[in-house]
Structures are given as C-alpha cells and as structure tokens.
Amino acid sequence: MRSAPADPTTRERIRDAAVLRFARDGFGASVRSIAGDAGVSPALVIHHFGSKDELHAECDEQVLAEIRKAKNESIDELASGQSILHRFAATDEYAPLLGYVLRSLQDGGPVGRSFIEQMIEDAVGYTKHGVDAGLVKPSLDEAARARYLVLSALGTLMLELTLNPQEDPSDISGLVRGFLMTSYLPMLELYSEGFFTNRRMLDEYLLYVPDPPQDTATEPASE
C-alpha cells in the first residue's frame, strides 16, 4: 500500500498483501495465496488475524482510511493553491484502492453494503472539509449529495468494467487507467462548470417538494 512504512510489521505486510490480492482476485482469494504474496505461512496469517473474515475487516478499515486521507489531502492542496497533477499521474498507486472498492461493490452482501455505506459516510466528512475550505459549494442536503456522488462514481466504474472488460481481470492498474482516461475530463468539467445554464429546474423542484422533507410513511392516510 502507498502509505505503508519503509519497514512494515509482519501484520501490516500481510494486510497490504491481502488488499492487493483481494483487489486483483476478489474476496474468494485464499489465505494461502495471500500468505505467499506476503512471504509468510498461512498459519502466520491466521495467528495475526484469527480468520480470513477478520483480515477482510481490517483491509476494509485500511482502504477506507487511505481514501479519506487522499481526499482530505487533495482538498488541502487545492485550497492552498497547490497543483494536484501529481495525483493524476499516480494511477498505479491508487489502483489497488479502487480495485478493492470495485470488488466490494461486486461482492455485495452485508459486508459489501456496510463498506459502501461507510464510504458514503466518509464522503460527507471530506465534502464538509471542502465546504469549510471554501473549495466546494454547500448543498441543500449534504448527506444526499455525498450519497449521490459516491453511488454515481461507483456505478460508472461498474458499467465501464461491464462494457469494456479487461483481458486480464487481475490487471487493476490497466482497469483504473482506462476508467480515468475517459472520466477525468467530463467529471472535472461537470464539477467545475456545472451543467445547466440556470437554476430553473432546481427552483421548480423546490416548490414541488415539502420543506423540510417529511416522512410520508408517518403521515395519516387521507379520508
């Protein structure tokens, strides 16, 4: 992993090897394959983590922490006037993180859903950071915006993989490069310039919906 120390502990080395292996092969990857990548025995993996599920959980925590760190650092750099072009060039460094997120999305189930929900919760935090830094416009509903942005990005990634599958599914760097090559320009243009030339549709919608939003499920039925 990008942020691992120069001399990682055995536990960190196993965890980082697992993140990369899961990103390449999915969560069906065996403990034996992870152990081989980390240069340890399968028994040592179990000694440190107890089970493959516990290793998976720690990988989730690490990947989410890396994403939060990268997002917040990018916001700080932009807010201070620094260039972030170096991040565009660091595709291979971030590929395991994006690959891991993709596998979590594909895996589904309670664990996958929990991982995505945590991504959305984290997005609320770093989006607020962007608002506080004067870099991001505030939203009428910050949580809803964060959810939409995360799910839109993940949905685009899934469709890209479905429509243009890699010849080698384990080539995470190739997948990420292809995705970003077609996505960066329209994404940055949309975020920077917006899409509509005026806010007519938003204003009409705000007149249509209740303010504040109400839970219609709790409203009494009409006679």
PDB file of C-alpha atoms in Angstrom:
ATOM      1  CA  MET A   1       0.000   0.000   0.000  1.00  0.00           C
ATOM      2  CA  ARG A   2       1.119   3.547  -0.714  1.00  0.00           C
ATOM      3  CA  SER A   3       1.224   4.713   2.904  1.00  0.00           C
ATOM      4  CA  ALA A   4       2.917   1.649   4.401  1.00  0.00           C
ATOM      5  CA  PRO A   5       6.072   2.413   6.399  1.00  0.00           C
ATOM      6  CA  ALA A   6       9.513   1.652   4.977  1.00  0.00           C
ATOM      7  CA  ASP A   7       9.852  -1.340   7.308  1.00  0.00           C
ATOM      8  CA  PRO A   8       6.297  -2.587   7.852  1.00  0.00           C
ATOM      9  CA  THR A   9       5.454  -5.052  10.574  1.00  0.00           C
ATOM     10  CA  THR A  10       4.506  -8.584   9.600  1.00  0.00           C
ATOM     11  CA  ARG A  11       0.861  -7.814  10.321  1.00  0.00           C
ATOM     12  CA  GLU A  12       0.938  -4.738   8.065  1.00  0.00           C
ATOM     13  CA  ARG A  13       2.717  -6.678   5.332  1.00  0.00           C
ATOM     14  CA  ILE A  14       0.041  -9.374   5.419  1.00  0.00           C
ATOM     15  CA  ARG A  15      -2.761  -6.786   5.404  1.00  0.00           C
ATOM     16  CA  ASP A  16      -1.263  -4.867   2.475  1.00  0.00           C
ATOM     17  CA  ALA A  17      -0.725  -8.080   0.518  1.00  0.00           C
ATOM     18  CA  ALA A  18      -4.346  -9.024   1.188  1.00  0.00           C
ATOM     19  CA  VAL A  19      -5.639  -5.667  -0.081  1.00  0.00           C
ATOM     20  CA  LEU A  20      -3.795  -6.146  -3.359  1.00  0.00           C
ATOM     21  CA  ARG A  21      -4.803  -9.791  -3.698  1.00  0.00           C
ATOM     22  CA  PHE A  22      -8.462  -9.027  -2.943  1.00  0.00           C
ATOM     23  CA  ALA A  23      -8.355  -6.152  -5.455  1.00  0.00           C
ATOM     24  CA  ARG A  24      -6.994  -8.465  -8.138  1.00  0.00           C
ATOM     25  CA  ASP A  25      -8.922 -11.673  -7.495  1.00  0.00           C
ATOM     26  CA  GLY A  26     -11.881 -10.745  -5.310  1.00  0.00           C
ATOM     27  CA  PHE A  27     -12.663 -11.878  -1.797  1.00  0.00           C
ATOM     28  CA  GLY A  28     -12.608 -15.527  -2.757  1.00  0.00           C
ATOM     29  CA  ALA A  29      -8.793 -15.320  -2.753  1.00  0.00           C
ATOM     30  CA  SER A  30      -7.320 -17.945  -0.454  1.00  0.00           C
ATOM     31  CA  VAL A  31      -5.358 -17.372   2.723  1.00  0.00           C
ATOM     32  CA  ARG A  32      -2.590 -19.427   1.116  1.00  0.00           C
ATOM     33  CA  SER A  33      -2.298 -17.026  -1.836  1.00  0.00           C
ATOM     34  CA  ILE A  34      -2.222 -14.016   0.497  1.00  0.00           C
ATOM     35  CA  ALA A  35       0.413 -15.691   2.640  1.00  0.00           C
ATOM     36  CA  GLY A  36       2.520 -16.369  -0.439  1.00  0.00           C
ATOM     37  CA  ASP A  37       2.285 -12.718  -1.510  1.00  0.00           C
ATOM     38  CA  ALA A  38       3.348 -11.586   1.971  1.00  0.00           C
ATOM     39  CA  GLY A  39       6.168 -14.128   2.196  1.00  0.00           C
ATOM     40  CA  VAL A  40       4.747 -15.845   5.282  1.00  0.00           C
ATOM     41  CA  SER A  41       2.995 -19.105   6.087  1.00  0.00           C
ATOM     42  CA  PRO A  42      -0.800 -19.455   6.073  1.00  0.00           C
ATOM     43  CA  ALA A  43      -0.588 -20.335   9.757  1.00  0.00           C
ATOM     44  CA  LEU A  44       1.035 -16.964  10.481  1.00  0.00           C
ATOM     45  CA  VAL A  45      -1.811 -15.163   8.718  1.00  0.00           C
ATOM     46  CA  ILE A  46      -4.307 -16.905  10.990  1.00  0.00           C
ATOM     47  CA  HIS A  47      -2.073 -16.237  14.005  1.00  0.00           C
ATOM     48  CA  HIS A  48      -2.217 -12.494  13.358  1.00  0.00           C
ATOM     49  CA  PHE A  49      -5.847 -12.162  12.241  1.00  0.00           C
ATOM     50  CA  GLY A  50      -7.693 -15.200  13.578  1.00  0.00           C
ATOM     51  CA  SER A  51      -9.646 -15.747  10.365  1.00  0.00           C
ATOM     52  CA  LYS A  52      -9.930 -14.582   6.781  1.00  0.00           C
ATOM     53  CA  ASP A  53     -13.058 -12.610   7.715  1.00  0.00           C
ATOM     54  CA  GLU A  54     -11.100 -10.643  10.328  1.00  0.00           C
ATOM     55  CA  LEU A  55      -8.374  -9.982   7.775  1.00  0.00           C
ATOM     56  CA  HIS A  56     -11.040  -8.758   5.338  1.00  0.00           C
ATOM     57  CA  ALA A  57     -12.428  -6.415   8.009  1.00  0.00           C
ATOM     58  CA  GLU A  58      -9.006  -4.918   8.710  1.00  0.00           C
ATOM     59  CA  CYS A  59      -8.418  -4.460   4.978  1.00  0.00           C
ATOM     60  CA  ASP A  60     -11.728  -2.577   4.793  1.00  0.00           C
ATOM     61  CA  GLU A  61     -10.583  -0.223   7.559  1.00  0.00           C
ATOM     62  CA  GLN A  62      -7.235   0.382   5.888  1.00  0.00           C
ATOM     63  CA  VAL A  63      -8.676   1.081   2.437  1.00  0.00           C
ATOM     64  CA  LEU A  64     -11.289   3.465   3.824  1.00  0.00           C
ATOM     65  CA  ALA A  65      -8.600   5.264   5.841  1.00  0.00           C
ATOM     66  CA  GLU A  66      -6.417   5.603   2.729  1.00  0.00           C
ATOM     67  CA  ILE A  67      -9.315   7.035   0.701  1.00  0.00           C
ATOM     68  CA  ARG A  68     -10.187   9.547   3.433  1.00  0.00           C
ATOM     69  CA  LYS A  69      -6.560  10.611   3.692  1.00  0.00           C
ATOM     70  CA  ALA A  70      -6.158  11.048  -0.080  1.00  0.00           C
ATOM     71  CA  LYS A  71      -9.392  13.039  -0.397  1.00  0.00           C
ATOM     72  CA  ASN A  72      -8.577  15.359   2.508  1.00  0.00           C
ATOM     73  CA  GLU A  73      -5.013  15.886   1.289  1.00  0.00           C
ATOM     74  CA  SER A  74      -6.293  16.787  -2.188  1.00  0.00           C
ATOM     75  CA  ILE A  75      -8.724  19.299  -0.688  1.00  0.00           C
ATOM     76  CA  ASP A  76      -5.951  20.879   1.382  1.00  0.00           C
ATOM     77  CA  GLU A  77      -3.662  21.119  -1.643  1.00  0.00           C
ATOM     78  CA  LEU A  78      -6.326  22.715  -3.822  1.00  0.00           C
ATOM     79  CA  ALA A  79      -7.429  25.111  -1.092  1.00  0.00           C
ATOM     80  CA  SER A  80      -3.837  26.278  -0.613  1.00  0.00           C
ATOM     81  CA  GLY A  81      -3.305  26.811  -4.340  1.00  0.00           C
ATOM     82  CA  GLN A  82      -1.048  23.801  -4.870  1.00  0.00           C
ATOM     83  CA  SER A  83      -1.199  21.688  -8.016  1.00  0.00           C
ATOM     84  CA  ILE A  84      -2.644  18.200  -7.726  1.00  0.00           C
ATOM     85  CA  LEU A  85      -1.380  16.991 -11.105  1.00  0.00           C
ATOM     86  CA  HIS A  86       0.889  14.568  -9.283  1.00  0.00           C
ATOM     87  CA  ARG A  87      -2.238  12.731  -8.123  1.00  0.00           C
ATOM     88  CA  PHE A  88      -3.428  12.292 -11.707  1.00  0.00           C
ATOM     89  CA  ALA A  89      -0.070  10.711 -12.513  1.00  0.00           C
ATOM     90  CA  ALA A  90      -0.210   8.347  -9.517  1.00  0.00           C
ATOM     91  CA  THR A  91      -2.691   5.923 -11.062  1.00  0.00           C
ATOM     92  CA  ASP A  92      -0.725   2.814 -10.166  1.00  0.00           C
ATOM     93  CA  GLU A  93      -0.501   3.894  -6.537  1.00  0.00           C
ATOM     94  CA  TYR A  94      -4.250   4.276  -6.178  1.00  0.00           C
ATOM     95  CA  ALA A  95      -5.218   1.327  -8.380  1.00  0.00           C
ATOM     96  CA  PRO A  96      -5.345  -1.221  -5.504  1.00  0.00           C
ATOM     97  CA  LEU A  97      -7.702   1.053  -3.554  1.00  0.00           C
ATOM     98  CA  LEU A  98     -10.083   1.490  -6.484  1.00  0.00           C
ATOM     99  CA  GLY A  99      -9.826  -2.195  -7.335  1.00  0.00           C
ATOM    100  CA  TYR A 100     -10.660  -3.113  -3.750  1.00  0.00           C
ATOM    101  CA  VAL A 101     -13.702  -0.818  -3.781  1.00  0.00           C
ATOM    102  CA  LEU A 102     -14.836  -2.416  -7.039  1.00  0.00           C
ATOM    103  CA  ARG A 103     -14.555  -5.911  -5.566  1.00  0.00           C
ATOM    104  CA  SER A 104     -16.541  -4.811  -2.510  1.00  0.00           C
ATOM    105  CA  LEU A 105     -19.249  -3.496  -4.811  1.00  0.00           C
ATOM    106  CA  GLN A 106     -19.307  -6.702  -6.837  1.00  0.00           C
ATOM    107  CA  ASP A 107     -19.314  -8.885  -3.733  1.00  0.00           C
ATOM    108  CA  GLY A 108     -22.433  -7.274  -2.299  1.00  0.00           C
ATOM    109  CA  GLY A 109     -23.953  -8.890   0.767  1.00  0.00           C
ATOM    110  CA  PRO A 110     -23.980  -7.339   4.242  1.00  0.00           C
ATOM    111  CA  VAL A 111     -20.212  -6.794   4.309  1.00  0.00           C
ATOM    112  CA  GLY A 112     -20.127  -5.131   0.889  1.00  0.00           C
ATOM    113  CA  ARG A 113     -23.113  -2.930   1.713  1.00  0.00           C
ATOM    114  CA  SER A 114     -21.555  -1.922   5.021  1.00  0.00           C
ATOM    115  CA  PHE A 115     -18.333  -0.972   3.231  1.00  0.00           C
ATOM    116  CA  ILE A 116     -20.171   1.222   0.692  1.00  0.00           C
ATOM    117  CA  GLU A 117     -22.266   2.867   3.400  1.00  0.00           C
ATOM    118  CA  GLN A 118     -19.063   3.725   5.265  1.00  0.00           C
ATOM    119  CA  MET A 119     -17.652   5.223   2.061  1.00  0.00           C
ATOM    120  CA  ILE A 120     -20.727   7.440   1.827  1.00  0.00           C
ATOM    121  CA  GLU A 121     -20.437   8.488   5.476  1.00  0.00           C
ATOM    122  CA  ASP A 122     -16.771   9.340   4.940  1.00  0.00           C
ATOM    123  CA  ALA A 123     -17.706  11.337   1.824  1.00  0.00           C
ATOM    124  CA  VAL A 124     -19.990  13.511   3.940  1.00  0.00           C
ATOM    125  CA  GLY A 125     -16.982  14.294   6.133  1.00  0.00           C
ATOM    126  CA  TYR A 126     -14.478  15.185   3.442  1.00  0.00           C
ATOM    127  CA  THR A 127     -17.093  17.087   1.436  1.00  0.00           C
ATOM    128  CA  LYS A 128     -17.724  19.194   4.534  1.00  0.00           C
ATOM    129  CA  HIS A 129     -13.977  19.706   4.699  1.00  0.00           C
ATOM    130  CA  GLY A 130     -14.127  21.047   1.146  1.00  0.00           C
ATOM    131  CA  VAL A 131     -17.008  23.367   2.009  1.00  0.00           C
ATOM    132  CA  ASP A 132     -15.199  24.678   5.093  1.00  0.00           C
ATOM    133  CA  ALA A 133     -12.069  25.245   2.990  1.00  0.00           C
ATOM    134  CA  GLY A 134     -14.056  27.348   0.506  1.00  0.00           C
ATOM    135  CA  LEU A 135     -13.408  24.851  -2.277  1.00  0.00           C
ATOM    136  CA  VAL A 136     -16.808  23.164  -2.530  1.00  0.00           C
ATOM    137  CA  LYS A 137     -20.235  24.790  -2.721  1.00  0.00           C
ATOM    138  CA  PRO A 138     -22.544  23.886   0.174  1.00  0.00           C
ATOM    139  CA  SER A 139     -25.548  21.703  -0.564  1.00  0.00           C
ATOM    140  CA  LEU A 140     -29.193  21.864   0.485  1.00  0.00           C
ATOM    141  CA  ASP A 141     -28.714  18.268   1.655  1.00  0.00           C
ATOM    142  CA  GLU A 142     -25.069  17.370   2.236  1.00  0.00           C
ATOM    143  CA  ALA A 143     -25.742  13.715   3.075  1.00  0.00           C
ATOM    144  CA  ALA A 144     -27.895  13.180  -0.008  1.00  0.00           C
ATOM    145  CA  ARG A 145     -25.299  14.834  -2.244  1.00  0.00           C
ATOM    146  CA  ALA A 146     -22.489  12.692  -0.829  1.00  0.00           C
ATOM    147  CA  ARG A 147     -24.541   9.532  -1.379  1.00  0.00           C
ATOM    148  CA  TYR A 148     -25.339  10.523  -4.957  1.00  0.00           C
ATOM    149  CA  LEU A 149     -21.715  11.331  -5.801  1.00  0.00           C
ATOM    150  CA  VAL A 150     -20.365   8.079  -4.346  1.00  0.00           C
ATOM    151  CA  LEU A 151     -23.008   5.871  -5.944  1.00  0.00           C
ATOM    152  CA  SER A 152     -22.676   7.687  -9.281  1.00  0.00           C
ATOM    153  CA  ALA A 153     -18.917   7.180  -9.331  1.00  0.00           C
ATOM    154  CA  LEU A 154     -19.187   3.523  -8.351  1.00  0.00           C
ATOM    155  CA  GLY A 155     -21.973   2.904 -10.853  1.00  0.00           C
ATOM    156  CA  THR A 156     -19.885   4.444 -13.615  1.00  0.00           C
ATOM    157  CA  LEU A 157     -16.955   2.233 -12.646  1.00  0.00           C
ATOM    158  CA  MET A 158     -19.107  -0.902 -12.675  1.00  0.00           C
ATOM    159  CA  LEU A 159     -20.581  -0.061 -16.078  1.00  0.00           C
ATOM    160  CA  GLU A 160     -17.136   0.657 -17.503  1.00  0.00           C
ATOM    161  CA  LEU A 161     -15.955  -2.755 -16.358  1.00  0.00           C
ATOM    162  CA  THR A 162     -19.065  -4.437 -17.765  1.00  0.00           C
ATOM    163  CA  LEU A 163     -18.959  -2.707 -21.148  1.00  0.00           C
ATOM    164  CA  ASN A 164     -15.176  -2.825 -21.564  1.00  0.00           C
ATOM    165  CA  PRO A 165     -13.883  -5.816 -19.603  1.00  0.00           C
ATOM    166  CA  GLN A 166     -10.146  -6.266 -19.213  1.00  0.00           C
ATOM    167  CA  GLU A 167      -8.489  -9.156 -20.999  1.00  0.00           C
ATOM    168  CA  ASP A 168      -6.712  -9.797 -17.712  1.00  0.00           C
ATOM    169  CA  PRO A 169      -9.204  -9.205 -14.848  1.00  0.00           C
ATOM    170  CA  SER A 170      -6.316  -9.038 -12.373  1.00  0.00           C
ATOM    171  CA  ASP A 171      -4.801  -6.030 -14.195  1.00  0.00           C
ATOM    172  CA  ILE A 172      -6.179  -3.470 -11.772  1.00  0.00           C
ATOM    173  CA  SER A 173      -3.821  -0.712 -12.942  1.00  0.00           C
ATOM    174  CA  GLY A 174      -4.974  -1.156 -16.532  1.00  0.00           C
ATOM    175  CA  LEU A 175      -8.605  -1.013 -15.469  1.00  0.00           C
ATOM    176  CA  VAL A 176      -8.073   2.170 -13.461  1.00  0.00           C
ATOM    177  CA  ARG A 177      -6.077   3.863 -16.248  1.00  0.00           C
ATOM    178  CA  GLY A 178      -8.797   3.100 -18.795  1.00  0.00           C
ATOM    179  CA  PHE A 179     -11.539   4.322 -16.485  1.00  0.00           C
ATOM    180  CA  LEU A 180      -9.798   7.564 -15.574  1.00  0.00           C
ATOM    181  CA  MET A 181      -8.750   8.281 -19.161  1.00  0.00           C
ATOM    182  CA  THR A 182     -12.388   8.531 -20.225  1.00  0.00           C
ATOM    183  CA  SER A 183     -13.755  10.012 -16.984  1.00  0.00           C
ATOM    184  CA  TYR A 184     -11.431  12.732 -15.723  1.00  0.00           C
ATOM    185  CA  LEU A 185     -12.278  15.439 -18.279  1.00  0.00           C
ATOM    186  CA  PRO A 186     -16.104  15.200 -18.160  1.00  0.00           C
ATOM    187  CA  MET A 187     -16.037  14.695 -14.391  1.00  0.00           C
ATOM    188  CA  LEU A 188     -13.856  17.735 -13.696  1.00  0.00           C
ATOM    189  CA  GLU A 189     -15.725  19.859 -16.225  1.00  0.00           C
ATOM    190  CA  LEU A 190     -19.073  18.954 -14.677  1.00  0.00           C
ATOM    191  CA  TYR A 191     -17.848  19.599 -11.145  1.00  0.00           C
ATOM    192  CA  SER A 192     -16.142  22.867 -12.092  1.00  0.00           C
ATOM    193  CA  GLU A 193     -18.524  24.395 -14.651  1.00  0.00           C
ATOM    194  CA  GLY A 194     -21.840  22.793 -13.778  1.00  0.00           C
ATOM    195  CA  PHE A 195     -24.314  21.532 -16.376  1.00  0.00           C
ATOM    196  CA  PHE A 196     -27.384  23.783 -16.619  1.00  0.00           C
ATOM    197  CA  THR A 197     -27.071  27.429 -17.574  1.00  0.00           C
ATOM    198  CA  ASN A 198     -29.585  28.456 -14.905  1.00  0.00           C
ATOM    199  CA  ARG A 199     -31.248  27.036 -11.784  1.00  0.00           C
ATOM    200  CA  ARG A 200     -34.820  26.945 -13.110  1.00  0.00           C
ATOM    201  CA  MET A 201     -35.256  23.185 -12.690  1.00  0.00           C
ATOM    202  CA  LEU A 202     -33.955  23.280  -9.113  1.00  0.00           C
ATOM    203  CA  ASP A 203     -36.230  26.166  -8.176  1.00  0.00           C
ATOM    204  CA  GLU A 204     -39.258  24.408  -9.653  1.00  0.00           C
ATOM    205  CA  TYR A 205     -38.398  21.212  -7.819  1.00  0.00           C
ATOM    206  CA  LEU A 206     -38.014  23.046  -4.502  1.00  0.00           C
ATOM    207  CA  LEU A 207     -41.520  24.446  -4.954  1.00  0.00           C
ATOM    208  CA  TYR A 208     -42.793  20.927  -5.562  1.00  0.00           C
ATOM    209  CA  VAL A 209     -41.249  19.101  -2.604  1.00  0.00           C
ATOM    210  CA  PRO A 210     -42.047  19.802   1.063  1.00  0.00           C
ATOM    211  CA  ASP A 211     -39.529  21.872   3.004  1.00  0.00           C
ATOM    212  CA  PRO A 212     -38.221  20.479   5.221  1.00  0.00           C
ATOM    213  CA  PRO A 213     -38.662  16.951   3.773  1.00  0.00           C
ATOM    214  CA  GLN A 214     -41.272  14.888   5.579  1.00  0.00           C
ATOM    215  CA  ASP A 215     -41.568  11.152   6.035  1.00  0.00           C
ATOM    216  CA  THR A 216     -44.765  10.414   4.166  1.00  0.00           C
ATOM    217  CA  ALA A 217     -44.874   6.962   5.744  1.00  0.00           C
ATOM    218  CA  THR A 218     -45.753   8.583   9.083  1.00  0.00           C
ATOM    219  CA  GLU A 219     -48.445  10.864   7.722  1.00  0.00           C
ATOM    220  CA  PRO A 220     -52.057   9.884   8.419  1.00  0.00           C
ATOM    221  CA  ALA A 221     -53.919   8.434   5.473  1.00  0.00           C
ATOM    222  CA  SER A 222     -56.324  10.810   3.774  1.00  0.00           C
ATOM    223  CA  GLU A 223     -60.003  10.251   4.348  1.00  0.00           C
TER     224      GLU A 223
END
